[in-house]
Amino acid sequence: NTLVLYNYVEKHGKPLFESMDQNGMLHPIMVRRMNGKYRKWQAGGRRIIWAKKNGYTHISAYVLEKQEDVDRIYQETFDEKYK
């Protein structure tokens, strides 16, 4: 449910949103291509909401084929303070 997600973000997304307000979106979201289509976002739900709230119609994304790629990029870009 979108409302539940928005409420969660309002409560837990403040540090990330404040950082993006000051610095922009530093890391693209991650999506998986499945059956030839972009089917599933793997990481970046709060970044998607921030972008929508700020009028973005397009944002950067890693388009990945395998879960191993998702895991590798996640490890490289993870920041504990935005959990």
PDB file of N, CA, C and O in Angstrom:
ATOM      1  N   ASN A   1       0.840  -1.171   0.000  1.00  0.00           N
ATOM      2  CA  ASN A   1       0.000   0.000   0.000  1.00  0.00           C
ATOM      3  C   ASN A   1       0.895   1.248   0.000  1.00  0.00           C
ATOM      4  O   ASN A   1       1.784   1.395   0.831  1.00  0.00           O
ATOM      5  N   THR A   2       0.624   2.169  -0.894  1.00  0.00           N
ATOM      6  CA  THR A   2       1.452   3.364  -1.052  1.00  0.00           C
ATOM      7  C   THR A   2       1.413   4.254   0.186  1.00  0.00           C
ATOM      8  O   THR A   2       2.440   4.794   0.593  1.00  0.00           O
ATOM      9  N   LEU A   3       0.254   4.397   0.805  1.00  0.00           N
ATOM     10  CA  LEU A   3       0.133   5.237   1.996  1.00  0.00           C
ATOM     11  C   LEU A   3       1.007   4.712   3.127  1.00  0.00           C
ATOM     12  O   LEU A   3       1.682   5.482   3.814  1.00  0.00           O
ATOM     13  N   VAL A   4       1.029   3.407   3.322  1.00  0.00           N
ATOM     14  CA  VAL A   4       1.868   2.808   4.358  1.00  0.00           C
ATOM     15  C   VAL A   4       3.331   3.109   4.082  1.00  0.00           C
ATOM     16  O   VAL A   4       4.086   3.481   4.979  1.00  0.00           O
ATOM     17  N   LEU A   5       3.756   2.996   2.822  1.00  0.00           N
ATOM     18  CA  LEU A   5       5.139   3.279   2.458  1.00  0.00           C
ATOM     19  C   LEU A   5       5.478   4.743   2.705  1.00  0.00           C
ATOM     20  O   LEU A   5       6.520   5.068   3.268  1.00  0.00           O
ATOM     21  N   TYR A   6       4.593   5.655   2.310  1.00  0.00           N
ATOM     22  CA  TYR A   6       4.827   7.083   2.553  1.00  0.00           C
ATOM     23  C   TYR A   6       4.947   7.375   4.046  1.00  0.00           C
ATOM     24  O   TYR A   6       5.801   8.137   4.474  1.00  0.00           O
ATOM     25  N   ASN A   7       4.078   6.774   4.852  1.00  0.00           N
ATOM     26  CA  ASN A   7       4.135   6.986   6.301  1.00  0.00           C
ATOM     27  C   ASN A   7       5.450   6.462   6.875  1.00  0.00           C
ATOM     28  O   ASN A   7       6.049   7.092   7.731  1.00  0.00           O
ATOM     29  N   TYR A   8       5.897   5.299   6.395  1.00  0.00           N
ATOM     30  CA  TYR A   8       7.174   4.745   6.849  1.00  0.00           C
ATOM     31  C   TYR A   8       8.307   5.706   6.502  1.00  0.00           C
ATOM     32  O   TYR A   8       9.173   5.984   7.329  1.00  0.00           O
ATOM     33  N   VAL A   9       8.296   6.214   5.292  1.00  0.00           N
ATOM     34  CA  VAL A   9       9.363   7.111   4.841  1.00  0.00           C
ATOM     35  C   VAL A   9       9.369   8.394   5.644  1.00  0.00           C
ATOM     36  O   VAL A   9      10.424   8.891   6.034  1.00  0.00           O
ATOM     37  N   GLU A  10       8.198   8.947   5.908  1.00  0.00           N
ATOM     38  CA  GLU A  10       8.133  10.173   6.696  1.00  0.00           C
ATOM     39  C   GLU A  10       8.735   9.951   8.082  1.00  0.00           C
ATOM     40  O   GLU A  10       9.376  10.836   8.638  1.00  0.00           O
ATOM     41  N   LYS A  11       8.551   8.763   8.625  1.00  0.00           N
ATOM     42  CA  LYS A  11       9.051   8.470   9.962  1.00  0.00           C
ATOM     43  C   LYS A  11      10.533   8.082   9.952  1.00  0.00           C
ATOM     44  O   LYS A  11      11.288   8.483  10.827  1.00  0.00           O
ATOM     45  N   HIS A  12      10.975   7.298   8.947  1.00  0.00           N
ATOM     46  CA  HIS A  12      12.319   6.724   8.969  1.00  0.00           C
ATOM     47  C   HIS A  12      13.242   7.252   7.866  1.00  0.00           C
ATOM     48  O   HIS A  12      14.416   6.907   7.859  1.00  0.00           O
ATOM     49  N   GLY A  13      12.736   8.051   6.971  1.00  0.00           N
ATOM     50  CA  GLY A  13      13.543   8.484   5.842  1.00  0.00           C
ATOM     51  C   GLY A  13      14.178   9.851   5.984  1.00  0.00           C
ATOM     52  O   GLY A  13      14.843  10.322   5.073  1.00  0.00           O
ATOM     53  N   LYS A  14      13.986  10.497   7.116  1.00  0.00           N
ATOM     54  CA  LYS A  14      14.458  11.881   7.268  1.00  0.00           C
ATOM     55  C   LYS A  14      15.941  12.084   6.996  1.00  0.00           C
ATOM     56  O   LYS A  14      16.300  12.971   6.237  1.00  0.00           O
ATOM     57  N   PRO A  15      16.848  11.282   7.583  1.00  0.00           N
ATOM     58  CA  PRO A  15      18.276  11.526   7.302  1.00  0.00           C
ATOM     59  C   PRO A  15      18.606  11.410   5.814  1.00  0.00           C
ATOM     60  O   PRO A  15      19.340  12.229   5.271  1.00  0.00           O
ATOM     61  N   LEU A  16      18.037  10.403   5.164  1.00  0.00           N
ATOM     62  CA  LEU A  16      18.292  10.227   3.734  1.00  0.00           C
ATOM     63  C   LEU A  16      17.703  11.387   2.940  1.00  0.00           C
ATOM     64  O   LEU A  16      18.365  11.955   2.064  1.00  0.00           O
ATOM     65  N   PHE A  17      16.467  11.779   3.248  1.00  0.00           N
ATOM     66  CA  PHE A  17      15.830  12.871   2.512  1.00  0.00           C
ATOM     67  C   PHE A  17      16.581  14.182   2.706  1.00  0.00           C
ATOM     68  O   PHE A  17      16.767  14.940   1.760  1.00  0.00           O
ATOM     69  N   GLU A  18      17.019  14.447   3.924  1.00  0.00           N
ATOM     70  CA  GLU A  18      17.771  15.680   4.177  1.00  0.00           C
ATOM     71  C   GLU A  18      19.087  15.680   3.405  1.00  0.00           C
ATOM     72  O   GLU A  18      19.486  16.705   2.841  1.00  0.00           O
ATOM     73  N   SER A  19      19.750  14.543   3.362  1.00  0.00           N
ATOM     74  CA  SER A  19      21.001  14.434   2.597  1.00  0.00           C
ATOM     75  C   SER A  19      20.740  14.666   1.108  1.00  0.00           C
ATOM     76  O   SER A  19      21.485  15.392   0.446  1.00  0.00           O
ATOM     77  N   MET A  20      19.676  14.074   0.576  1.00  0.00           N
ATOM     78  CA  MET A  20      19.380  14.243  -0.847  1.00  0.00           C
ATOM     79  C   MET A  20      18.946  15.672  -1.153  1.00  0.00           C
ATOM     80  O   MET A  20      19.249  16.184  -2.235  1.00  0.00           O
ATOM     81  N   ASP A  21      18.265  16.331  -0.222  1.00  0.00           N
ATOM     82  CA  ASP A  21      17.912  17.736  -0.425  1.00  0.00           C
ATOM     83  C   ASP A  21      19.175  18.587  -0.576  1.00  0.00           C
ATOM     84  O   ASP A  21      19.202  19.530  -1.368  1.00  0.00           O
ATOM     85  N   GLN A  22      20.213  18.250   0.168  1.00  0.00           N
ATOM     86  CA  GLN A  22      21.457  19.017   0.121  1.00  0.00           C
ATOM     87  C   GLN A  22      22.391  18.579  -1.000  1.00  0.00           C
ATOM     88  O   GLN A  22      23.038  19.403  -1.633  1.00  0.00           O
ATOM     89  N   ASN A  23      22.480  17.270  -1.252  1.00  0.00           N
ATOM     90  CA  ASN A  23      23.503  16.730  -2.149  1.00  0.00           C
ATOM     91  C   ASN A  23      22.965  16.069  -3.415  1.00  0.00           C
ATOM     92  O   ASN A  23      23.752  15.620  -4.242  1.00  0.00           O
ATOM     93  N   GLY A  24      21.653  15.961  -3.533  1.00  0.00           N
ATOM     94  CA  GLY A  24      21.090  15.228  -4.661  1.00  0.00           C
ATOM     95  C   GLY A  24      21.147  13.728  -4.408  1.00  0.00           C
ATOM     96  O   GLY A  24      21.560  13.266  -3.353  1.00  0.00           O
ATOM     97  N   MET A  25      20.734  12.974  -5.393  1.00  0.00           N
ATOM     98  CA  MET A  25      20.713  11.521  -5.288  1.00  0.00           C
ATOM     99  C   MET A  25      22.098  11.001  -5.669  1.00  0.00           C
ATOM    100  O   MET A  25      22.482  11.058  -6.822  1.00  0.00           O
ATOM    101  N   LEU A  26      22.845  10.510  -4.690  1.00  0.00           N
ATOM    102  CA  LEU A  26      24.228  10.088  -4.927  1.00  0.00           C
ATOM    103  C   LEU A  26      24.334   8.702  -5.553  1.00  0.00           C
ATOM    104  O   LEU A  26      25.317   8.405  -6.228  1.00  0.00           O
ATOM    105  N   HIS A  27      23.336   7.848  -5.305  1.00  0.00           N
ATOM    106  CA  HIS A  27      23.390   6.487  -5.822  1.00  0.00           C
ATOM    107  C   HIS A  27      22.128   6.176  -6.619  1.00  0.00           C
ATOM    108  O   HIS A  27      21.022   6.444  -6.152  1.00  0.00           O
ATOM    109  N   PRO A  28      22.287   5.604  -7.796  1.00  0.00           N
ATOM    110  CA  PRO A  28      21.109   5.188  -8.563  1.00  0.00           C
ATOM    111  C   PRO A  28      20.346   4.084  -7.835  1.00  0.00           C
ATOM    112  O   PRO A  28      20.907   3.372  -7.004  1.00  0.00           O
ATOM    113  N   ILE A  29      19.081   3.940  -8.168  1.00  0.00           N
ATOM    114  CA  ILE A  29      18.316   2.808  -7.647  1.00  0.00           C
ATOM    115  C   ILE A  29      18.776   1.555  -8.394  1.00  0.00           C
ATOM    116  O   ILE A  29      19.471   1.640  -9.401  1.00  0.00           O
ATOM    117  N   MET A  30      18.381   0.391  -7.905  1.00  0.00           N
ATOM    118  CA  MET A  30      18.710  -0.867  -8.576  1.00  0.00           C
ATOM    119  C   MET A  30      17.421  -1.566  -8.976  1.00  0.00           C
ATOM    120  O   MET A  30      16.515  -1.725  -8.157  1.00  0.00           O
ATOM    121  N   VAL A  31      17.339  -1.954 -10.238  1.00  0.00           N
ATOM    122  CA  VAL A  31      16.198  -2.722 -10.726  1.00  0.00           C
ATOM    123  C   VAL A  31      16.706  -3.983 -11.408  1.00  0.00           C
ATOM    124  O   VAL A  31      17.822  -4.014 -11.926  1.00  0.00           O
ATOM    125  N   ARG A  32      15.894  -5.015 -11.381  1.00  0.00           N
ATOM    126  CA  ARG A  32      16.237  -6.279 -12.040  1.00  0.00           C
ATOM    127  C   ARG A  32      15.434  -6.398 -13.314  1.00  0.00           C
ATOM    128  O   ARG A  32      14.244  -6.133 -13.354  1.00  0.00           O
ATOM    129  N   ARG A  33      16.109  -6.807 -14.360  1.00  0.00           N
ATOM    130  CA  ARG A  33      15.416  -7.127 -15.605  1.00  0.00           C
ATOM    131  C   ARG A  33      15.040  -8.600 -15.515  1.00  0.00           C
ATOM    132  O   ARG A  33      15.878  -9.457 -15.295  1.00  0.00           O
ATOM    133  N   MET A  34      13.761  -8.882 -15.671  1.00  0.00           N
ATOM    134  CA  MET A  34      13.269 -10.252 -15.603  1.00  0.00           C
ATOM    135  C   MET A  34      12.353 -10.481 -16.788  1.00  0.00           C
ATOM    136  O   MET A  34      11.436  -9.691 -17.017  1.00  0.00           O
ATOM    137  N   ASN A  35      12.633 -11.505 -17.541  1.00  0.00           N
ATOM    138  CA  ASN A  35      11.851 -11.828 -18.741  1.00  0.00           C
ATOM    139  C   ASN A  35      11.828 -10.664 -19.729  1.00  0.00           C
ATOM    140  O   ASN A  35      10.813 -10.377 -20.345  1.00  0.00           O
ATOM    141  N   GLY A  36      12.961  -9.963 -19.840  1.00  0.00           N
ATOM    142  CA  GLY A  36      13.079  -8.885 -20.811  1.00  0.00           C
ATOM    143  C   GLY A  36      12.444  -7.571 -20.401  1.00  0.00           C
ATOM    144  O   GLY A  36      12.428  -6.625 -21.171  1.00  0.00           O
ATOM    145  N   LYS A  37      11.902  -7.491 -19.186  1.00  0.00           N
ATOM    146  CA  LYS A  37      11.256  -6.261 -18.717  1.00  0.00           C
ATOM    147  C   LYS A  37      11.867  -5.843 -17.397  1.00  0.00           C
ATOM    148  O   LYS A  37      12.430  -6.644 -16.668  1.00  0.00           O
ATOM    149  N   TYR A  38      11.763  -4.562 -17.073  1.00  0.00           N
ATOM    150  CA  TYR A  38      12.204  -4.066 -15.778  1.00  0.00           C
ATOM    151  C   TYR A  38      11.116  -4.413 -14.783  1.00  0.00           C
ATOM    152  O   TYR A  38      10.073  -3.786 -14.749  1.00  0.00           O
ATOM    153  N   ARG A  39      11.354  -5.430 -14.003  1.00  0.00           N
ATOM    154  CA  ARG A  39      10.287  -6.003 -13.213  1.00  0.00           C
ATOM    155  C   ARG A  39      10.297  -5.674 -11.730  1.00  0.00           C
ATOM    156  O   ARG A  39       9.270  -5.657 -11.106  1.00  0.00           O
ATOM    157  N   LYS A  40      11.458  -5.500 -11.167  1.00  0.00           N
ATOM    158  CA  LYS A  40      11.494  -5.457  -9.711  1.00  0.00           C
ATOM    159  C   LYS A  40      12.585  -4.507  -9.258  1.00  0.00           C
ATOM    160  O   LYS A  40      13.739  -4.682  -9.618  1.00  0.00           O
ATOM    161  N   TRP A  41      12.217  -3.492  -8.465  1.00  0.00           N
ATOM    162  CA  TRP A  41      13.287  -2.668  -7.916  1.00  0.00           C
ATOM    163  C   TRP A  41      13.843  -3.394  -6.709  1.00  0.00           C
ATOM    164  O   TRP A  41      13.119  -3.972  -5.918  1.00  0.00           O
ATOM    165  N   GLN A  42      15.150  -3.376  -6.613  1.00  0.00           N
ATOM    166  CA  GLN A  42      15.850  -4.121  -5.571  1.00  0.00           C
ATOM    167  C   GLN A  42      16.276  -3.230  -4.416  1.00  0.00           C
ATOM    168  O   GLN A  42      16.375  -3.681  -3.301  1.00  0.00           O
ATOM    169  N   ALA A  43      16.589  -1.990  -4.718  1.00  0.00           N
ATOM    170  CA  ALA A  43      17.010  -1.045  -3.689  1.00  0.00           C
ATOM    171  C   ALA A  43      16.714   0.354  -4.204  1.00  0.00           C
ATOM    172  O   ALA A  43      16.918   0.640  -5.374  1.00  0.00           O
ATOM    173  N   GLY A  44      16.193   1.207  -3.337  1.00  0.00           N
ATOM    174  CA  GLY A  44      15.949   2.580  -3.738  1.00  0.00           C
ATOM    175  C   GLY A  44      14.528   3.057  -3.566  1.00  0.00           C
ATOM    176  O   GLY A  44      14.158   4.088  -4.103  1.00  0.00           O
ATOM    177  N   GLY A  45      13.734   2.338  -2.791  1.00  0.00           N
ATOM    178  CA  GLY A  45      12.338   2.735  -2.606  1.00  0.00           C
ATOM    179  C   GLY A  45      12.181   4.138  -2.045  1.00  0.00           C
ATOM    180  O   GLY A  45      11.354   4.919  -2.504  1.00  0.00           O
ATOM    181  N   ARG A  46      12.997   4.474  -1.056  1.00  0.00           N
ATOM    182  CA  ARG A  46      12.900   5.823  -0.476  1.00  0.00           C
ATOM    183  C   ARG A  46      13.405   6.868  -1.468  1.00  0.00           C
ATOM    184  O   ARG A  46      12.884   7.977  -1.514  1.00  0.00           O
ATOM    185  N   ARG A  47      14.411   6.503  -2.279  1.00  0.00           N
ATOM    186  CA  ARG A  47      14.902   7.443  -3.289  1.00  0.00           C
ATOM    187  C   ARG A  47      13.832   7.699  -4.353  1.00  0.00           C
ATOM    188  O   ARG A  47      13.694   8.815  -4.839  1.00  0.00           O
ATOM    189  N   ILE A  48      13.064   6.669  -4.695  1.00  0.00           N
ATOM    190  CA  ILE A  48      11.967   6.837  -5.658  1.00  0.00           C
ATOM    191  C   ILE A  48      10.934   7.801  -5.085  1.00  0.00           C
ATOM    192  O   ILE A  48      10.468   8.719  -5.767  1.00  0.00           O
ATOM    193  N   ILE A  49      10.565   7.619  -3.830  1.00  0.00           N
ATOM    194  CA  ILE A  49       9.582   8.502  -3.199  1.00  0.00           C
ATOM    195  C   ILE A  49      10.116   9.926  -3.140  1.00  0.00           C
ATOM    196  O   ILE A  49       9.405  10.883  -3.457  1.00  0.00           O
ATOM    197  N   TRP A  50      11.374  10.109  -2.737  1.00  0.00           N
ATOM    198  CA  TRP A  50      11.971  11.446  -2.691  1.00  0.00           C
ATOM    199  C   TRP A  50      11.908  12.088  -4.072  1.00  0.00           C
ATOM    200  O   TRP A  50      11.542  13.266  -4.198  1.00  0.00           O
ATOM    201  N   ALA A  51      12.264  11.340  -5.108  1.00  0.00           N
ATOM    202  CA  ALA A  51      12.254  11.877  -6.472  1.00  0.00           C
ATOM    203  C   ALA A  51      10.844  12.301  -6.880  1.00  0.00           C
ATOM    204  O   ALA A  51      10.651  13.378  -7.449  1.00  0.00           O
ATOM    205  N   LYS A  52       9.854  11.473  -6.586  1.00  0.00           N
ATOM    206  CA  LYS A  52       8.459  11.820  -6.914  1.00  0.00           C
ATOM    207  C   LYS A  52       8.022  13.076  -6.170  1.00  0.00           C
ATOM    208  O   LYS A  52       7.392  13.964  -6.739  1.00  0.00           O
ATOM    209  N   LYS A  53       8.359  13.155  -4.884  1.00  0.00           N
ATOM    210  CA  LYS A  53       7.974  14.324  -4.086  1.00  0.00           C
ATOM    211  C   LYS A  53       8.644  15.600  -4.589  1.00  0.00           C
ATOM    212  O   LYS A  53       8.144  16.686  -4.358  1.00  0.00           O
ATOM    213  N   ASN A  54       9.780  15.457  -5.274  1.00  0.00           N
ATOM    214  CA  ASN A  54      10.518  16.611  -5.762  1.00  0.00           C
ATOM    215  C   ASN A  54      10.356  16.832  -7.263  1.00  0.00           C
ATOM    216  O   ASN A  54      11.121  17.580  -7.864  1.00  0.00           O
ATOM    217  N   GLY A  55       9.357  16.188  -7.852  1.00  0.00           N
ATOM    218  CA  GLY A  55       8.999  16.463  -9.233  1.00  0.00           C
ATOM    219  C   GLY A  55       9.837  15.783 -10.306  1.00  0.00           C
ATOM    220  O   GLY A  55       9.723  16.120 -11.481  1.00  0.00           O
ATOM    221  N   TYR A  56      10.661  14.825  -9.928  1.00  0.00           N
ATOM    222  CA  TYR A  56      11.454  14.109 -10.930  1.00  0.00           C
ATOM    223  C   TYR A  56      10.554  13.184 -11.754  1.00  0.00           C
ATOM    224  O   TYR A  56       9.650  12.555 -11.221  1.00  0.00           O
ATOM    225  N   THR A  57      10.831  13.109 -13.029  1.00  0.00           N
ATOM    226  CA  THR A  57      10.139  12.142 -13.884  1.00  0.00           C
ATOM    227  C   THR A  57      11.080  11.029 -14.328  1.00  0.00           C
ATOM    228  O   THR A  57      10.627   9.993 -14.787  1.00  0.00           O
ATOM    229  N   HIS A  58      12.392  11.256 -14.194  1.00  0.00           N
ATOM    230  CA  HIS A  58      13.404  10.256 -14.552  1.00  0.00           C
ATOM    231  C   HIS A  58      14.510  10.294 -13.491  1.00  0.00           C
ATOM    232  O   HIS A  58      14.883  11.376 -13.035  1.00  0.00           O
ATOM    233  N   ILE A  59      15.020   9.130 -13.138  1.00  0.00           N
ATOM    234  CA  ILE A  59      16.160   9.048 -12.227  1.00  0.00           C
ATOM    235  C   ILE A  59      17.104   7.960 -12.737  1.00  0.00           C
ATOM    236  O   ILE A  59      16.718   7.092 -13.515  1.00  0.00           O
ATOM    237  N   SER A  60      18.334   8.008 -12.255  1.00  0.00           N
ATOM    238  CA  SER A  60      19.327   7.016 -12.656  1.00  0.00           C
ATOM    239  C   SER A  60      19.036   5.677 -12.000  1.00  0.00           C
ATOM    240  O   SER A  60      18.558   5.619 -10.863  1.00  0.00           O
ATOM    241  N   ALA A  61      19.360   4.609 -12.726  1.00  0.00           N
ATOM    242  CA  ALA A  61      19.149   3.264 -12.191  1.00  0.00           C
ATOM    243  C   ALA A  61      20.207   2.313 -12.732  1.00  0.00           C
ATOM    244  O   ALA A  61      20.626   2.428 -13.885  1.00  0.00           O
ATOM    245  N   TYR A  62      20.629   1.406 -11.879  1.00  0.00           N
ATOM    246  CA  TYR A  62      21.386   0.250 -12.336  1.00  0.00           C
ATOM    247  C   TYR A  62      20.355  -0.767 -12.801  1.00  0.00           C
ATOM    248  O   TYR A  62      19.437  -1.103 -12.051  1.00  0.00           O
ATOM    249  N   VAL A  63      20.480  -1.257 -14.016  1.00  0.00           N
ATOM    250  CA  VAL A  63      19.597  -2.309 -14.516  1.00  0.00           C
ATOM    251  C   VAL A  63      20.418  -3.593 -14.501  1.00  0.00           C
ATOM    252  O   VAL A  63      21.385  -3.729 -15.253  1.00  0.00           O
ATOM    253  N   LEU A  64      20.041  -4.515 -13.645  1.00  0.00           N
ATOM    254  CA  LEU A  64      20.855  -5.690 -13.368  1.00  0.00           C
ATOM    255  C   LEU A  64      20.149  -6.968 -13.783  1.00  0.00           C
ATOM    256  O   LEU A  64      18.930  -7.067 -13.715  1.00  0.00           O
ATOM    257  N   GLU A  65      20.950  -7.928 -14.188  1.00  0.00           N
ATOM    258  CA  GLU A  65      20.417  -9.205 -14.657  1.00  0.00           C
ATOM    259  C   GLU A  65      20.382 -10.263 -13.556  1.00  0.00           C
ATOM    260  O   GLU A  65      19.503 -11.104 -13.533  1.00  0.00           O
ATOM    261  N   LYS A  66      21.370 -10.228 -12.652  1.00  0.00           N
ATOM    262  CA  LYS A  66      21.515 -11.300 -11.662  1.00  0.00           C
ATOM    263  C   LYS A  66      21.521 -10.746 -10.242  1.00  0.00           C
ATOM    264  O   LYS A  66      21.981  -9.635 -10.011  1.00  0.00           O
ATOM    265  N   GLN A  67      21.062 -11.563  -9.317  1.00  0.00           N
ATOM    266  CA  GLN A  67      21.056 -11.177  -7.909  1.00  0.00           C
ATOM    267  C   GLN A  67      22.472 -10.892  -7.422  1.00  0.00           C
ATOM    268  O   GLN A  67      22.680 -10.012  -6.588  1.00  0.00           O
ATOM    269  N   GLU A  68      23.453 -11.591  -7.933  1.00  0.00           N
ATOM    270  CA  GLU A  68      24.841 -11.359  -7.524  1.00  0.00           C
ATOM    271  C   GLU A  68      25.267  -9.926  -7.824  1.00  0.00           C
ATOM    272  O   GLU A  68      26.019  -9.317  -7.064  1.00  0.00           O
ATOM    273  N   ASP A  69      24.798  -9.370  -8.944  1.00  0.00           N
ATOM    274  CA  ASP A  69      25.104  -7.979  -9.291  1.00  0.00           C
ATOM    275  C   ASP A  69      24.467  -7.018  -8.291  1.00  0.00           C
ATOM    276  O   ASP A  69      25.078  -6.038  -7.876  1.00  0.00           O
ATOM    277  N   VAL A  70      23.235  -7.305  -7.912  1.00  0.00           N
ATOM    278  CA  VAL A  70      22.534  -6.493  -6.911  1.00  0.00           C
ATOM    279  C   VAL A  70      23.321  -6.508  -5.606  1.00  0.00           C
ATOM    280  O   VAL A  70      23.598  -5.461  -5.012  1.00  0.00           O
ATOM    281  N   ASP A  71      23.711  -7.704  -5.169  1.00  0.00           N
ATOM    282  CA  ASP A  71      24.435  -7.845  -3.903  1.00  0.00           C
ATOM    283  C   ASP A  71      25.760  -7.084  -3.933  1.00  0.00           C
ATOM    284  O   ASP A  71      26.120  -6.411  -2.963  1.00  0.00           O
ATOM    285  N   ARG A  72      26.484  -7.169  -5.040  1.00  0.00           N
ATOM    286  CA  ARG A  72      27.783  -6.502  -5.152  1.00  0.00           C
ATOM    287  C   ARG A  72      27.634  -4.983  -5.069  1.00  0.00           C
ATOM    288  O   ARG A  72      28.324  -4.321  -4.292  1.00  0.00           O
ATOM    289  N   ILE A  73      26.716  -4.429  -5.833  1.00  0.00           N
ATOM    290  CA  ILE A  73      26.527  -2.971  -5.830  1.00  0.00           C
ATOM    291  C   ILE A  73      25.994  -2.501  -4.490  1.00  0.00           C
ATOM    292  O   ILE A  73      26.406  -1.468  -3.969  1.00  0.00           O
ATOM    293  N   TYR A  74      25.092  -3.273  -3.903  1.00  0.00           N
ATOM    294  CA  TYR A  74      24.565  -2.920  -2.593  1.00  0.00           C
ATOM    295  C   TYR A  74      25.698  -2.823  -1.565  1.00  0.00           C
ATOM    296  O   TYR A  74      25.761  -1.874  -0.787  1.00  0.00           O
ATOM    297  N   GLN A  75      26.591  -3.787  -1.570  1.00  0.00           N
ATOM    298  CA  GLN A  75      27.731  -3.767  -0.650  1.00  0.00           C
ATOM    299  C   GLN A  75      28.617  -2.549  -0.888  1.00  0.00           C
ATOM    300  O   GLN A  75      29.123  -1.939   0.055  1.00  0.00           O
ATOM    301  N   GLU A  76      28.810  -2.182  -2.142  1.00  0.00           N
ATOM    302  CA  GLU A  76      29.685  -1.052  -2.480  1.00  0.00           C
ATOM    303  C   GLU A  76      29.077   0.296  -2.114  1.00  0.00           C
ATOM    304  O   GLU A  76      29.808   1.252  -1.863  1.00  0.00           O
ATOM    305  N   THR A  77      27.754   0.395  -2.081  1.00  0.00           N
ATOM    306  CA  THR A  77      27.110   1.692  -1.889  1.00  0.00           C
ATOM    307  C   THR A  77      26.378   1.828  -0.560  1.00  0.00           C
ATOM    308  O   THR A  77      25.873   2.908  -0.251  1.00  0.00           O
ATOM    309  N   PHE A  78      26.311   0.784   0.238  1.00  0.00           N
ATOM    310  CA  PHE A  78      25.556   0.797   1.486  1.00  0.00           C
ATOM    311  C   PHE A  78      26.107   1.849   2.450  1.00  0.00           C
ATOM    312  O   PHE A  78      27.312   1.985   2.615  1.00  0.00           O
ATOM    313  N   ASP A  79      25.214   2.594   3.075  1.00  0.00           N
ATOM    314  CA  ASP A  79      25.607   3.573   4.087  1.00  0.00           C
ATOM    315  C   ASP A  79      24.728   3.363   5.314  1.00  0.00           C
ATOM    316  O   ASP A  79      23.516   3.570   5.272  1.00  0.00           O
ATOM    317  N   GLU A  80      25.338   2.960   6.404  1.00  0.00           N
ATOM    318  CA  GLU A  80      24.634   2.596   7.635  1.00  0.00           C
ATOM    319  C   GLU A  80      23.703   3.692   8.149  1.00  0.00           C
ATOM    320  O   GLU A  80      22.629   3.406   8.680  1.00  0.00           O
ATOM    321  N   LYS A  81      24.067   4.959   7.981  1.00  0.00           N
ATOM    322  CA  LYS A  81      23.252   6.030   8.564  1.00  0.00           C
ATOM    323  C   LYS A  81      21.908   6.216   7.855  1.00  0.00           C
ATOM    324  O   LYS A  81      21.030   6.901   8.367  1.00  0.00           O
ATOM    325  N   TYR A  82      21.711   5.597   6.692  1.00  0.00           N
ATOM    326  CA  TYR A  82      20.433   5.730   5.978  1.00  0.00           C
ATOM    327  C   TYR A  82      19.561   4.500   6.091  1.00  0.00           C
ATOM    328  O   TYR A  82      18.609   4.342   5.366  1.00  0.00           O
ATOM    329  N   LYS A  83      19.869   3.611   6.998  1.00  0.00           N
ATOM    330  CA  LYS A  83      19.105   2.387   7.185  1.00  0.00           C
ATOM    331  C   LYS A  83      17.667   2.647   7.524  1.00  0.00           C
ATOM    332  O   LYS A  83      17.320   3.558   8.185  1.00  0.00           O
TER     333      LYS A  83
END
